[in-house]
Amino acid sequence: MSQRYIQPLRIMIQWGFLLFSLYLGILFFRFVYHLRLGASGPLPGRPEGIEAFLPISALLSLKDWLTSGSINPVHPAALVIFLSVVAVSFLLKRSFCSWICPVGTISEVLWKGGFSIFRRNIQPPRWLDLILRSIKFLLLAFFLYSIFFAMLPEQVTAFIYSDYNKIADVRLLDFFLNLSGRPLVIIGLLVLLSLGLRNPFCRFLCPYGALLGLISLFSPVKATRNKGACVSCGVCNQVCPSYIPVMSRERVHSEECIGCLRCVSHCRAEGALAMKLTGRKVTVNGVVFAMLVVLFFWGGTMIGKMGGHWHTAITAAEYGRLLGR
């Protein structure tokens, strides 16, 4: 019961990042709107953090960095944020998905709302769940193969400096501002599914989550069960958004674990569940875990800024040209 504070803390951090993401979106909209109108007055600043929503550009930048030895200046923040997320996942499970990612936050709000309405969430049969979960790994394999194997280094570089990639952020903004047709139907279906299923997009379709899940297998911090203290009440199984049978595991190694600590915070037996380092002797307190998630993510971006790999080299005049002004 003493661990119940973890979830209010996590939700507070989730919503903080969600609101910050919306704030970045508003700033970027003002920047683009000003350029498109050719408005007079000072140009609003472009928030570099918006590049967090360009993971494909980040993967291209990663390959370009590995082959050329330098980080390209087109969307450098995309790579910096991507590497920060990878670092968080390597050290602290897929905690990015349940503590920071705005899509994860919205999805969690939806399935909790569905539970409040219908008094239950649907758990697909194991065979169907395995088939559906494989989709995100197939998508991940497609992107990794296309970028790291099918594309030659010079092709990657050419694409990075292409007009198309330079305004990938604007294209993404336009996509959400002009939702219609098939994309709108698909997003609507995902919203409806999220009322009955726990995190269906994250669990079945997100290739980013698939990559972070594989990386998180090497995380030194994992949910660990003390068999001597466990009373086998099954609450940890019930509250796990990833349907992991925590009660039957001594240590949760699953790539589906999103590090939300719901199993730890809802555990009814004192000392039965905790996040522990490899070796199982050192317990990572919930507050410490939360601080580390934020610190590693924020610290990674700070390192990128200090290294001069944050602000894009695309000038306002170049943006104006690309936007037809």
Short mmCIF file of C-alpha atoms in Angstrom, two decimals:
data_model
loop_
_atom_site.label_atom_id
_atom_site.label_comp_id
_atom_site.label_asym_id
_atom_site.label_seq_id
_atom_site.Cartn_x
_atom_site.Cartn_y
_atom_site.Cartn_z
CA MET A 1 0.00 0.00 0.00
CA SER A 2 2.94 2.34 0.62
CA GLN A 3 3.70 2.19 -3.13
CA ARG A 4 0.33 3.65 -4.23
CA TYR A 5 1.89 7.10 -4.68
CA ILE A 6 3.76 5.82 -7.76
CA GLN A 7 0.75 5.93 -10.08
CA PRO A 8 -0.33 9.53 -9.29
CA LEU A 9 3.31 10.53 -9.81
CA ARG A 10 3.50 8.68 -13.14
CA ILE A 11 0.22 10.17 -14.34
CA MET A 12 1.40 13.65 -13.38
CA ILE A 13 4.60 13.17 -15.40
CA GLN A 14 2.62 11.69 -18.31
CA TRP A 15 0.29 14.66 -18.47
CA GLY A 16 3.17 17.08 -18.09
CA PHE A 17 4.80 15.67 -21.22
CA LEU A 18 1.46 15.50 -23.05
CA LEU A 19 0.72 19.17 -22.35
CA PHE A 20 4.28 20.09 -23.29
CA SER A 21 3.86 18.22 -26.59
CA LEU A 22 0.66 20.15 -27.28
CA TYR A 23 2.50 23.37 -26.46
CA LEU A 24 5.24 22.48 -28.96
CA GLY A 25 2.54 21.73 -31.53
CA ILE A 26 0.97 25.15 -31.03
CA LEU A 27 4.35 26.88 -31.35
CA PHE A 28 5.14 24.96 -34.54
CA PHE A 29 1.70 25.73 -35.98
CA ARG A 30 2.30 29.44 -35.38
CA PHE A 31 5.70 29.16 -37.09
CA VAL A 32 4.26 27.44 -40.17
CA TYR A 33 1.16 29.64 -40.29
CA HIS A 34 3.30 32.79 -40.22
CA LEU A 35 5.44 31.55 -43.12
CA ARG A 36 2.50 30.44 -45.23
CA LEU A 37 0.70 33.73 -44.86
CA GLY A 38 3.84 35.75 -45.37
CA ALA A 39 2.75 37.74 -42.32
CA SER A 40 4.63 40.80 -41.19
CA GLY A 41 6.29 41.07 -37.83
CA PRO A 42 8.81 38.83 -36.11
CA LEU A 43 8.76 35.17 -37.11
CA PRO A 44 7.75 32.88 -34.22
CA GLY A 45 10.51 30.49 -33.25
CA ARG A 46 10.45 26.92 -34.48
CA PRO A 47 10.49 24.50 -31.51
CA GLU A 48 13.16 21.88 -32.21
CA GLY A 49 11.43 19.43 -29.88
CA ILE A 50 8.80 18.88 -32.56
CA GLU A 51 11.32 16.56 -34.21
CA ALA A 52 10.49 13.96 -31.56
CA PHE A 53 7.64 13.03 -33.91
CA LEU A 54 10.02 12.18 -36.77
CA PRO A 55 11.34 8.71 -35.90
CA ILE A 56 11.87 7.71 -39.54
CA SER A 57 14.01 10.78 -40.10
CA ALA A 58 15.88 9.82 -36.92
CA LEU A 59 16.60 6.32 -38.25
CA LEU A 60 17.87 7.78 -41.52
CA SER A 61 20.07 10.19 -39.55
CA LEU A 62 21.38 7.31 -37.47
CA LYS A 63 22.51 5.37 -40.53
CA ASP A 64 24.00 8.52 -42.03
CA TRP A 65 25.87 9.17 -38.79
CA LEU A 66 27.19 5.60 -38.63
CA THR A 67 28.40 5.69 -42.24
CA SER A 68 29.65 9.28 -42.48
CA GLY A 69 30.77 9.87 -38.90
CA SER A 70 28.85 13.13 -38.53
CA ILE A 71 25.31 14.12 -37.56
CA ASN A 72 23.49 15.89 -40.37
CA PRO A 73 22.10 19.38 -39.63
CA VAL A 74 18.68 18.93 -41.25
CA HIS A 75 16.80 17.38 -38.33
CA PRO A 76 19.50 16.79 -35.69
CA ALA A 77 17.08 16.97 -32.75
CA ALA A 78 15.20 13.97 -34.16
CA LEU A 79 18.30 11.80 -33.76
CA VAL A 80 19.16 13.25 -30.35
CA ILE A 81 15.67 12.55 -29.00
CA PHE A 82 15.62 9.08 -30.58
CA LEU A 83 18.93 8.15 -28.92
CA SER A 84 17.66 9.56 -25.60
CA VAL A 85 14.57 7.35 -25.83
CA VAL A 86 16.73 4.33 -26.67
CA ALA A 87 18.94 5.07 -23.65
CA VAL A 88 15.91 5.29 -21.35
CA SER A 89 14.61 1.95 -22.68
CA PHE A 90 17.99 0.27 -22.31
CA LEU A 91 18.36 1.38 -18.71
CA LEU A 92 14.75 1.46 -17.43
CA LYS A 93 12.64 -0.91 -19.55
CA ARG A 94 10.10 0.59 -21.96
CA SER A 95 9.35 3.33 -19.44
CA PHE A 96 9.28 5.92 -22.23
CA CYS A 97 6.02 4.34 -23.42
CA SER A 98 4.26 4.64 -20.06
CA TRP A 99 5.86 7.77 -18.59
CA ILE A 100 6.58 10.12 -21.51
CA CYS A 101 5.00 9.11 -24.84
CA PRO A 102 1.85 11.22 -25.50
CA VAL A 103 0.31 8.44 -27.60
CA GLY A 104 0.71 6.05 -24.66
CA THR A 105 -0.90 8.60 -22.36
CA ILE A 106 -3.95 9.06 -24.60
CA SER A 107 -4.27 5.31 -25.09
CA GLU A 108 -4.17 4.72 -21.33
CA VAL A 109 -6.85 7.36 -20.75
CA LEU A 110 -9.06 5.60 -23.31
CA TRP A 111 -8.78 2.07 -21.94
CA LYS A 112 -9.25 3.28 -18.37
CA GLY A 113 -12.30 5.19 -19.56
CA GLY A 114 -13.58 2.05 -21.27
CA PHE A 115 -13.09 0.10 -18.05
CA SER A 116 -15.11 2.71 -16.16
CA ILE A 117 -17.93 2.42 -18.69
CA PHE A 118 -18.00 -1.33 -19.34
CA ARG A 119 -16.42 -2.50 -16.06
CA ARG A 120 -13.90 -4.60 -17.95
CA ASN A 121 -11.24 -4.61 -20.65
CA ILE A 122 -11.11 -7.34 -23.26
CA GLN A 123 -8.12 -9.67 -23.33
CA PRO A 124 -7.73 -11.38 -26.73
CA PRO A 125 -7.08 -15.15 -26.81
CA ARG A 126 -3.38 -15.91 -26.50
CA TRP A 127 -3.07 -17.19 -30.09
CA LEU A 128 -4.73 -14.06 -31.48
CA ASP A 129 -2.67 -11.80 -29.22
CA LEU A 130 0.55 -13.38 -30.50
CA ILE A 131 -0.50 -12.90 -34.13
CA LEU A 132 -1.48 -9.27 -33.59
CA ARG A 133 1.68 -8.48 -31.61
CA SER A 134 3.80 -9.78 -34.47
CA ILE A 135 2.52 -6.94 -36.70
CA LYS A 136 4.62 -4.29 -34.96
CA PHE A 137 7.74 -6.46 -35.26
CA LEU A 138 7.08 -6.99 -38.97
CA LEU A 139 6.72 -3.22 -39.41
CA LEU A 140 9.95 -2.70 -37.48
CA ALA A 141 11.74 -5.26 -39.65
CA PHE A 142 10.46 -3.49 -42.77
CA PHE A 143 11.77 -0.08 -41.68
CA LEU A 144 15.12 -1.44 -40.47
CA TYR A 145 15.66 -3.46 -43.63
CA SER A 146 14.60 -0.59 -45.91
CA ILE A 147 16.90 1.93 -44.23
CA PHE A 148 19.91 -0.08 -43.05
CA PHE A 149 20.13 -2.71 -45.80
CA ALA A 150 18.20 -1.70 -48.91
CA MET A 151 19.29 1.95 -49.04
CA LEU A 152 22.87 2.78 -49.97
CA PRO A 153 24.64 5.43 -47.82
CA GLU A 154 24.54 7.95 -50.65
CA GLN A 155 20.82 7.34 -51.10
CA VAL A 156 20.23 7.99 -47.40
CA THR A 157 22.23 11.21 -47.56
CA ALA A 158 20.37 12.35 -50.69
CA PHE A 159 17.01 11.70 -49.02
CA ILE A 160 18.02 13.54 -45.83
CA TYR A 161 18.90 16.66 -47.82
CA SER A 162 15.88 16.36 -50.12
CA ASP A 163 13.13 18.98 -50.02
CA TYR A 164 10.70 16.23 -48.97
CA ASN A 165 12.60 15.40 -45.77
CA LYS A 166 13.42 19.02 -44.97
CA ILE A 167 9.73 19.73 -44.35
CA ALA A 168 8.81 16.30 -42.96
CA ASP A 169 7.70 18.12 -39.81
CA VAL A 170 5.33 20.36 -41.81
CA ARG A 171 3.96 17.35 -43.69
CA LEU A 172 3.18 15.66 -40.39
CA LEU A 173 1.43 18.79 -39.11
CA ASP A 174 -0.65 19.00 -42.29
CA PHE A 175 -1.56 15.33 -41.98
CA PHE A 176 -3.18 15.88 -38.58
CA LEU A 177 -4.72 19.24 -39.48
CA ASN A 178 -6.41 17.77 -42.56
CA LEU A 179 -7.48 14.34 -41.36
CA SER A 180 -10.05 12.80 -43.67
CA GLY A 181 -10.86 9.64 -45.55
CA ARG A 182 -9.02 6.43 -44.71
CA PRO A 183 -6.58 7.90 -42.13
CA LEU A 184 -9.49 9.40 -40.18
CA VAL A 185 -11.37 6.09 -40.27
CA ILE A 186 -8.29 4.17 -39.08
CA ILE A 187 -7.64 6.59 -36.20
CA GLY A 188 -11.34 6.46 -35.27
CA LEU A 189 -11.22 2.65 -35.19
CA LEU A 190 -8.10 2.74 -33.00
CA VAL A 191 -9.85 5.08 -30.59
CA LEU A 192 -12.85 2.74 -30.39
CA LEU A 193 -10.61 -0.31 -29.94
CA SER A 194 -8.73 1.49 -27.18
CA LEU A 195 -11.93 1.69 -25.13
CA GLY A 196 -12.11 -2.09 -24.97
CA LEU A 197 -8.48 -3.18 -25.34
CA ARG A 198 -5.49 -2.00 -23.37
CA ASN A 199 -3.12 0.02 -25.57
CA PRO A 200 -3.96 -1.69 -28.90
CA PHE A 201 -1.84 0.65 -31.04
CA CYS A 202 1.18 0.38 -28.73
CA ARG A 203 0.78 -3.37 -28.33
CA PHE A 204 0.00 -4.40 -31.91
CA LEU A 205 1.06 -1.69 -34.36
CA CYS A 206 3.81 0.60 -33.04
CA PRO A 207 7.20 -0.31 -34.58
CA TYR A 208 8.87 2.24 -32.30
CA GLY A 209 7.53 0.31 -29.30
CA ALA A 210 8.73 -2.95 -30.85
CA LEU A 211 12.28 -1.58 -31.12
CA LEU A 212 12.23 -0.23 -27.57
CA GLY A 213 10.85 -3.55 -26.30
CA LEU A 214 13.75 -5.49 -27.83
CA ILE A 215 16.25 -3.00 -26.41
CA SER A 216 14.58 -3.17 -22.98
CA LEU A 217 15.33 -6.89 -22.74
CA PHE A 218 18.87 -5.83 -21.77
CA SER A 219 17.69 -3.41 -19.09
CA PRO A 220 19.33 -4.04 -15.69
CA VAL A 221 16.14 -2.89 -13.91
CA LYS A 222 13.17 -5.26 -13.92
CA ALA A 223 10.08 -6.01 -11.85
CA THR A 224 11.16 -8.75 -9.44
CA ARG A 225 8.92 -10.95 -7.27
CA ASN A 226 9.81 -12.22 -3.81
CA LYS A 227 8.23 -15.67 -3.70
CA GLY A 228 8.45 -15.76 0.07
CA ALA A 229 6.43 -12.57 0.51
CA CYS A 230 3.98 -13.15 -2.39
CA VAL A 231 0.47 -14.24 -1.35
CA SER A 232 -0.57 -15.20 -4.92
CA CYS A 233 -3.55 -12.84 -4.94
CA GLY A 234 -3.26 -12.23 -8.69
CA VAL A 235 -3.71 -8.45 -8.50
CA CYS A 236 -0.42 -7.84 -10.37
CA ASN A 237 -1.71 -9.93 -13.28
CA GLN A 238 -5.02 -8.06 -13.34
CA VAL A 239 -3.57 -4.54 -13.38
CA CYS A 240 -0.76 -5.16 -15.88
CA PRO A 241 -1.65 -3.26 -19.09
CA SER A 242 0.52 -5.69 -21.08
CA TYR A 243 -1.19 -8.82 -19.71
CA ILE A 244 2.08 -10.20 -18.34
CA PRO A 245 1.55 -13.05 -15.81
CA VAL A 246 3.69 -11.30 -13.20
CA MET A 247 2.52 -13.58 -10.40
CA SER A 248 4.15 -16.60 -12.07
CA ARG A 249 7.47 -14.88 -12.78
CA GLU A 250 10.41 -14.34 -10.49
CA ARG A 251 11.69 -11.57 -12.73
CA VAL A 252 9.81 -9.93 -15.62
CA HIS A 253 11.97 -10.12 -18.74
CA SER A 254 9.16 -9.61 -21.27
CA GLU A 255 9.68 -7.08 -24.06
CA GLU A 256 6.04 -6.08 -23.52
CA CYS A 257 6.76 -4.68 -20.04
CA ILE A 258 6.39 -0.89 -20.31
CA GLY A 259 7.84 -0.12 -16.87
CA CYS A 260 4.63 1.50 -15.62
CA LEU A 261 5.08 -0.03 -12.13
CA ARG A 262 1.34 -0.74 -11.87
CA CYS A 263 2.12 -4.25 -10.63
CA VAL A 264 4.42 -2.84 -7.94
CA SER A 265 2.07 -0.07 -6.84
CA HIS A 266 -0.99 -2.32 -6.61
CA CYS A 267 0.74 -5.24 -4.88
CA ARG A 268 -1.05 -6.13 -1.62
CA ALA A 269 1.84 -7.97 0.01
CA GLU A 270 4.59 -5.82 1.48
CA GLY A 271 7.92 -6.55 -0.19
CA ALA A 272 6.52 -9.02 -2.72
CA LEU A 273 7.17 -6.90 -5.82
CA ALA A 274 9.79 -4.26 -6.57
CA MET A 275 11.90 -2.88 -9.38
CA LYS A 276 15.37 -4.30 -8.79
CA LEU A 277 18.74 -4.16 -10.45
CA THR A 278 20.45 -7.23 -11.84
CA GLY A 279 21.49 -9.30 -8.86
CA ARG A 280 18.17 -8.59 -7.11
CA LYS A 281 19.80 -6.98 -4.10
CA VAL A 282 19.32 -3.30 -4.96
CA THR A 283 15.75 -1.99 -5.05
CA VAL A 284 14.94 1.03 -7.20
CA ASN A 285 12.37 3.11 -5.31
CA GLY A 286 9.40 4.44 -7.29
CA VAL A 287 10.41 8.08 -6.87
CA VAL A 288 13.98 7.28 -7.86
CA PHE A 289 12.71 5.38 -10.91
CA ALA A 290 10.57 8.36 -11.94
CA MET A 291 13.47 10.76 -11.48
CA LEU A 292 15.76 8.56 -13.55
CA VAL A 293 13.25 8.30 -16.42
CA VAL A 294 12.94 12.08 -16.64
CA LEU A 295 16.64 12.68 -16.00
CA PHE A 296 17.89 10.29 -18.69
CA PHE A 297 15.43 11.61 -21.26
CA TRP A 298 16.02 15.28 -20.47
CA GLY A 299 19.76 14.72 -20.00
CA GLY A 300 20.07 13.12 -23.42
CA THR A 301 18.54 16.17 -25.08
CA MET A 302 20.82 18.46 -23.06
CA ILE A 303 23.88 16.55 -24.27
CA GLY A 304 22.68 17.01 -27.85
CA LYS A 305 22.17 20.73 -27.33
CA MET A 306 25.58 21.20 -25.73
CA GLY A 307 27.17 19.26 -28.58
CA GLY A 308 25.59 21.60 -31.13
CA HIS A 309 23.26 18.94 -32.53
CA TRP A 310 19.86 20.43 -31.82
CA HIS A 311 18.93 23.40 -34.03
CA THR A 312 18.20 22.70 -37.68
CA ALA A 313 20.31 24.36 -40.34
CA ILE A 314 17.20 25.02 -42.46
CA THR A 315 16.73 28.78 -42.50
CA ALA A 316 13.42 30.61 -42.36
CA ALA A 317 13.98 31.66 -45.98
CA GLU A 318 14.46 28.01 -46.98
CA TYR A 319 11.30 27.01 -45.10
CA GLY A 320 9.48 29.81 -46.90
CA ARG A 321 10.69 28.55 -50.29
CA LEU A 322 9.67 24.98 -49.51
CA LEU A 323 6.25 26.14 -48.36
CA GLY A 324 5.74 28.04 -51.58
CA ARG A 325 6.35 31.56 -50.31
#
